[in-house]
Amino acid sequence: MKRSCFFKKIIFLAAITCLFFSCAQVSETTSFLNKLDEADRYISQTQTDSALKILKKLEKKALNPLYAIGLYRRYMQLGESARAEKILTAALKRNPDNLELCAIYSSFLTRRGRLDEAFKLARPLAGTKYGSICSEVFLRKIIKDHDKKDFSFYASKDFLPVYFDAYNGSHDNGWLRNAAVVHLINGEYADAASLTPSDKKSAADALFWALSLYDAGKYGDAAENLLTCRYLSEQKKSSGSALVDDNLTYYLPEKGGFSQIEVSSLLSDCYVCMNEDEEAQKIRTELISSLSQSNEKNTADEDKLLSVIYLNSALFSLSREDYIGAHRMLTFVVNKWPDFVNALVCYGNFAYNMAMLELNDPLTRAVRDAGVKSLDMRRFDDLPRIPVTDAIARIGESLKRAKNDVLYVAKLDLEDKISEETDDRIRLSKMYRVLEKNSIGTDQYPPELTQYAVHTLLTLDKIEDAHSMFKKYLASRADFDKSRPFGEQCAENLDRLYLWEVQYAAWFAAYEKNATLAKRLYEYAVYENGFAPESSGTEISPDAAVSSAINLAMIYSSTGLSDKALELYGKASGRASDLYTKAEIMYRIACIYVSKGETEAAVRSLQYCLYLNPGYAHARLLLNKIRK
């Protein structure tokens, strides 16, 4: 019992002692803070001597980090930097691991150019909430010690932690942009895009992140940032502020800013990549309308973008069978930019296709045969026609000003199409003369001319000659190992091949009945080429030929993947521009439905096929067979 009472007394005394020291500590802190408040009053009244007298008396108690920081700030306010430093060094000696003291003293040393001391003190701050201080010291020291001014030095991945620490301390998006540039240089587009901040500080900031997101294949997010860019730039214009963000000019065009043309061009491209063609055209139309009312002179880069805007508008009109609109746009483009290669090629194709264009649907043909013209027929007859010879002449004039293999092949192709020569030997002779004239080595010719030659051989049913020429050309150009299978190396080097090379390699693989290789090559051409790895999937690449999509669907069908085949045939039909191709696709769809036992769906497909092409004998035979 006595022993129990003894322990109770001990516990009571201990509690009383703790309470005493706690109260004493609170009392001491209150006293210290009261003295600082008194010093602050003297400072505010410019009574420096009285303030210093109080602060000096408090120095002995300043070993506590909180007290030391309080004294340091007041000494700095009074211009007593020597005393301020003395306080910090004493407190750090007692508390060497205190991050706040390290951060304050490191900043103090940095402002005085004592970078070696500051860097040694700041190193433990990396990765902490004070990391931005370490980043500043590090960058200042690098610049001082090594005089590194070239961009590539600061684009090293070693600088990523530095940039992140600087951003976390300052919340300046410029540091995040620096980190993103490092990733972009290394082809790490998804990593760069992942750094996109939720808030954009300026129009130029929003533009930078839009570009990064576009490169990463995140077209929806890129479009959202471009709309933000447009909004912020309009806000600056309306407030009378300068459009250019001086802190961002290092990555912007030479004029130090960005223009409506650049933003609208990229925004329309985003919508195209998202298959929102109507929205893309809306952006292009708004831009063209706006520029028609402006007298401002464009830069060379802007002028180049503008030419693409007009060409894309022409292609949109063609996709909607608006031949008058397409004619107007194409004529404008080739007149204003007479050496724009893509426009000249499109102009030539348009001229030829318009010459071949007919009203093919059965009802129209029947009415025409009866000698009657509907309003649509009159409009068709009034459509503008461009002589193919005019397109050939324009291309020829451009070739005189600058050699271009794409234009040269386009000219050859148009000449072949309107030529009345039917002798295959003469066509072959012409092709080989062209190759011989433009040879760049053994079995080596410019890619565009090789494509032309292989195509010519295939149209003349010289399949083995075409295959041999293609293999020799590609093995040499891509530096293939002759001891290894050609097709295997094609599949391994897809990122090194042009799209047309992949599509021809796939065609030849299918011709040799190598379904596995043909499927892999066609899938790359149809689904992967032109897309970022993160976004490739089931959408057809804008650059893929419709014939490649049809061939891949046929491979799917023959290997038991009928549902995938039906889906791809449907998408290919939407991309096909002529009725005969659409009819062929509908016939193949019908064959799949027949194999699946879905008779009604097969009948509907065959009926539509025959509507598009009444002379399709195989479709009529299959339809009669099903109905029996």
PDB file of C-alpha atoms in Angstrom, residues 431-537:
ATOM      1  CA  MET A 431       9.576   4.077-118.437  1.00  0.00           C
ATOM      2  CA  TYR A 432      13.065   2.564-118.662  1.00  0.00           C
ATOM      3  CA  ARG A 433      14.385   5.677-120.415  1.00  0.00           C
ATOM      4  CA  VAL A 434      13.076   7.772-117.513  1.00  0.00           C
ATOM      5  CA  LEU A 435      14.766   5.469-114.990  1.00  0.00           C
ATOM      6  CA  GLU A 436      18.053   5.428-116.874  1.00  0.00           C
ATOM      7  CA  LYS A 437      18.049   9.207-117.111  1.00  0.00           C
ATOM      8  CA  ASN A 438      17.513   9.576-113.351  1.00  0.00           C
ATOM      9  CA  SER A 439      19.600   6.681-112.002  1.00  0.00           C
ATOM     10  CA  ILE A 440      21.458   7.418-108.743  1.00  0.00           C
ATOM     11  CA  GLY A 441      23.299   4.072-108.463  1.00  0.00           C
ATOM     12  CA  THR A 442      23.032   0.397-109.253  1.00  0.00           C
ATOM     13  CA  ASP A 443      19.344  -0.562-109.066  1.00  0.00           C
ATOM     14  CA  GLN A 444      18.755   2.776-107.364  1.00  0.00           C
ATOM     15  CA  TYR A 445      16.440   5.558-108.455  1.00  0.00           C
ATOM     16  CA  PRO A 446      14.659   8.370-106.588  1.00  0.00           C
ATOM     17  CA  PRO A 447      11.803   6.880-104.489  1.00  0.00           C
ATOM     18  CA  GLU A 448       9.095   8.697-106.448  1.00  0.00           C
ATOM     19  CA  LEU A 449      10.417   7.381-109.778  1.00  0.00           C
ATOM     20  CA  THR A 450      10.717   3.855-108.413  1.00  0.00           C
ATOM     21  CA  GLN A 451       7.089   4.014-107.291  1.00  0.00           C
ATOM     22  CA  TYR A 452       6.105   5.184-110.777  1.00  0.00           C
ATOM     23  CA  ALA A 453       8.077   2.378-112.425  1.00  0.00           C
ATOM     24  CA  VAL A 454       6.700  -0.381-110.160  1.00  0.00           C
ATOM     25  CA  HIS A 455       3.156   0.906-110.721  1.00  0.00           C
ATOM     26  CA  THR A 456       3.686   0.952-114.494  1.00  0.00           C
ATOM     27  CA  LEU A 457       5.000  -2.619-114.492  1.00  0.00           C
ATOM     28  CA  LEU A 458       2.028  -3.821-112.446  1.00  0.00           C
ATOM     29  CA  THR A 459      -0.495  -2.124-114.759  1.00  0.00           C
ATOM     30  CA  LEU A 460       1.211  -3.907-117.666  1.00  0.00           C
ATOM     31  CA  ASP A 461       0.927  -7.219-115.768  1.00  0.00           C
ATOM     32  CA  LYS A 462       4.714  -7.505-115.364  1.00  0.00           C
ATOM     33  CA  ILE A 463       4.366  -8.655-111.740  1.00  0.00           C
ATOM     34  CA  GLU A 464       7.647 -10.549-111.428  1.00  0.00           C
ATOM     35  CA  ASP A 465       9.616  -7.671-112.968  1.00  0.00           C
ATOM     36  CA  ALA A 466       7.892  -5.219-110.622  1.00  0.00           C
ATOM     37  CA  HIS A 467       8.635  -7.418-107.586  1.00  0.00           C
ATOM     38  CA  SER A 468      12.281  -7.842-108.545  1.00  0.00           C
ATOM     39  CA  MET A 469      12.770  -4.108-109.101  1.00  0.00           C
ATOM     40  CA  PHE A 470      11.058  -3.267-105.818  1.00  0.00           C
ATOM     41  CA  LYS A 471      13.101  -5.739-103.758  1.00  0.00           C
ATOM     42  CA  LYS A 472      16.424  -4.586-105.198  1.00  0.00           C
ATOM     43  CA  TYR A 473      15.530  -0.929-104.692  1.00  0.00           C
ATOM     44  CA  LEU A 474      14.273  -1.285-101.120  1.00  0.00           C
ATOM     45  CA  ALA A 475      17.021  -3.651 -99.962  1.00  0.00           C
ATOM     46  CA  SER A 476      19.586  -1.130-101.181  1.00  0.00           C
ATOM     47  CA  ARG A 477      17.841   1.996 -99.867  1.00  0.00           C
ATOM     48  CA  ALA A 478      17.103   0.559 -96.418  1.00  0.00           C
ATOM     49  CA  ASP A 479      20.437  -1.309 -96.246  1.00  0.00           C
ATOM     50  CA  PHE A 480      18.865  -4.738 -95.712  1.00  0.00           C
ATOM     51  CA  ASP A 481      20.958  -7.786 -94.835  1.00  0.00           C
ATOM     52  CA  LYS A 482      21.024  -9.936 -97.979  1.00  0.00           C
ATOM     53  CA  SER A 483      21.378 -13.123 -95.910  1.00  0.00           C
ATOM     54  CA  ARG A 484      18.015 -12.590 -94.177  1.00  0.00           C
ATOM     55  CA  PRO A 485      14.453 -12.834 -95.584  1.00  0.00           C
ATOM     56  CA  PHE A 486      13.349  -9.636 -97.318  1.00  0.00           C
ATOM     57  CA  GLY A 487       9.807  -9.562 -95.874  1.00  0.00           C
ATOM     58  CA  GLU A 488      11.022 -10.147 -92.334  1.00  0.00           C
ATOM     59  CA  GLN A 489      13.278  -7.098 -92.579  1.00  0.00           C
ATOM     60  CA  CYS A 490      10.416  -5.018 -93.971  1.00  0.00           C
ATOM     61  CA  ALA A 491       8.348  -5.809 -90.876  1.00  0.00           C
ATOM     62  CA  GLU A 492      11.272  -4.965 -88.582  1.00  0.00           C
ATOM     63  CA  ASN A 493      11.996  -1.602 -90.201  1.00  0.00           C
ATOM     64  CA  LEU A 494       8.542  -0.132 -90.702  1.00  0.00           C
ATOM     65  CA  ASP A 495       9.495   3.206 -89.167  1.00  0.00           C
ATOM     66  CA  ARG A 496      12.252   3.577 -91.788  1.00  0.00           C
ATOM     67  CA  LEU A 497      10.027   2.944 -94.782  1.00  0.00           C
ATOM     68  CA  TYR A 498       7.858   5.314 -96.773  1.00  0.00           C
ATOM     69  CA  LEU A 499       4.147   4.523 -96.695  1.00  0.00           C
ATOM     70  CA  TRP A 500       4.066   3.571-100.378  1.00  0.00           C
ATOM     71  CA  GLU A 501       6.947   1.155 -99.783  1.00  0.00           C
ATOM     72  CA  VAL A 502       5.040  -0.535 -96.944  1.00  0.00           C
ATOM     73  CA  GLN A 503       1.903  -0.828 -99.087  1.00  0.00           C
ATOM     74  CA  TYR A 504       3.766  -2.341-102.027  1.00  0.00           C
ATOM     75  CA  ALA A 505       5.638  -4.739 -99.716  1.00  0.00           C
ATOM     76  CA  ALA A 506       2.264  -5.819 -98.289  1.00  0.00           C
ATOM     77  CA  TRP A 507       0.808  -6.302-101.771  1.00  0.00           C
ATOM     78  CA  PHE A 508       3.729  -8.474-102.861  1.00  0.00           C
ATOM     79  CA  ALA A 509       3.514 -10.477 -99.612  1.00  0.00           C
ATOM     80  CA  ALA A 510      -0.165 -11.139-100.320  1.00  0.00           C
ATOM     81  CA  TYR A 511       0.710 -12.081-103.911  1.00  0.00           C
ATOM     82  CA  GLU A 512       3.130 -14.676-102.525  1.00  0.00           C
ATOM     83  CA  LYS A 513       0.351 -15.906-100.182  1.00  0.00           C
ATOM     84  CA  ASN A 514       2.256 -14.848 -97.055  1.00  0.00           C
ATOM     85  CA  ALA A 515      -0.870 -13.800 -95.154  1.00  0.00           C
ATOM     86  CA  THR A 516       0.896 -13.220 -91.825  1.00  0.00           C
ATOM     87  CA  LEU A 517       3.411 -10.773 -93.271  1.00  0.00           C
ATOM     88  CA  ALA A 518       0.838  -9.079 -95.516  1.00  0.00           C
ATOM     89  CA  LYS A 519      -1.496  -8.615 -92.524  1.00  0.00           C
ATOM     90  CA  ARG A 520       1.249  -7.027 -90.404  1.00  0.00           C
ATOM     91  CA  LEU A 521       2.340  -4.652 -93.164  1.00  0.00           C
ATOM     92  CA  TYR A 522      -1.196  -3.636 -94.106  1.00  0.00           C
ATOM     93  CA  GLU A 523      -2.155  -3.067 -90.458  1.00  0.00           C
ATOM     94  CA  TYR A 524       0.775  -0.673 -90.111  1.00  0.00           C
ATOM     95  CA  ALA A 525      -0.210   1.169 -93.295  1.00  0.00           C
ATOM     96  CA  VAL A 526      -3.917   1.345 -92.433  1.00  0.00           C
ATOM     97  CA  TYR A 527      -4.004   1.778 -88.658  1.00  0.00           C
ATOM     98  CA  GLU A 528      -0.599   2.922 -87.407  1.00  0.00           C
ATOM     99  CA  ASN A 529       1.111   5.125 -89.975  1.00  0.00           C
ATOM    100  CA  GLY A 530       0.553   8.815 -89.299  1.00  0.00           C
ATOM    101  CA  PHE A 531      -0.725   8.260 -85.765  1.00  0.00           C
ATOM    102  CA  ALA A 532       1.101   8.552 -82.441  1.00  0.00           C
ATOM    103  CA  PRO A 533       1.587   5.085 -80.860  1.00  0.00           C
ATOM    104  CA  GLU A 534      -0.899   5.973 -78.107  1.00  0.00           C
ATOM    105  CA  SER A 535      -3.686   6.806 -80.557  1.00  0.00           C
ATOM    106  CA  SER A 536      -3.324   4.118 -83.252  1.00  0.00           C
ATOM    107  CA  GLY A 537      -6.115   1.575 -83.127  1.00  0.00           C
TER     108      GLY A 537
END
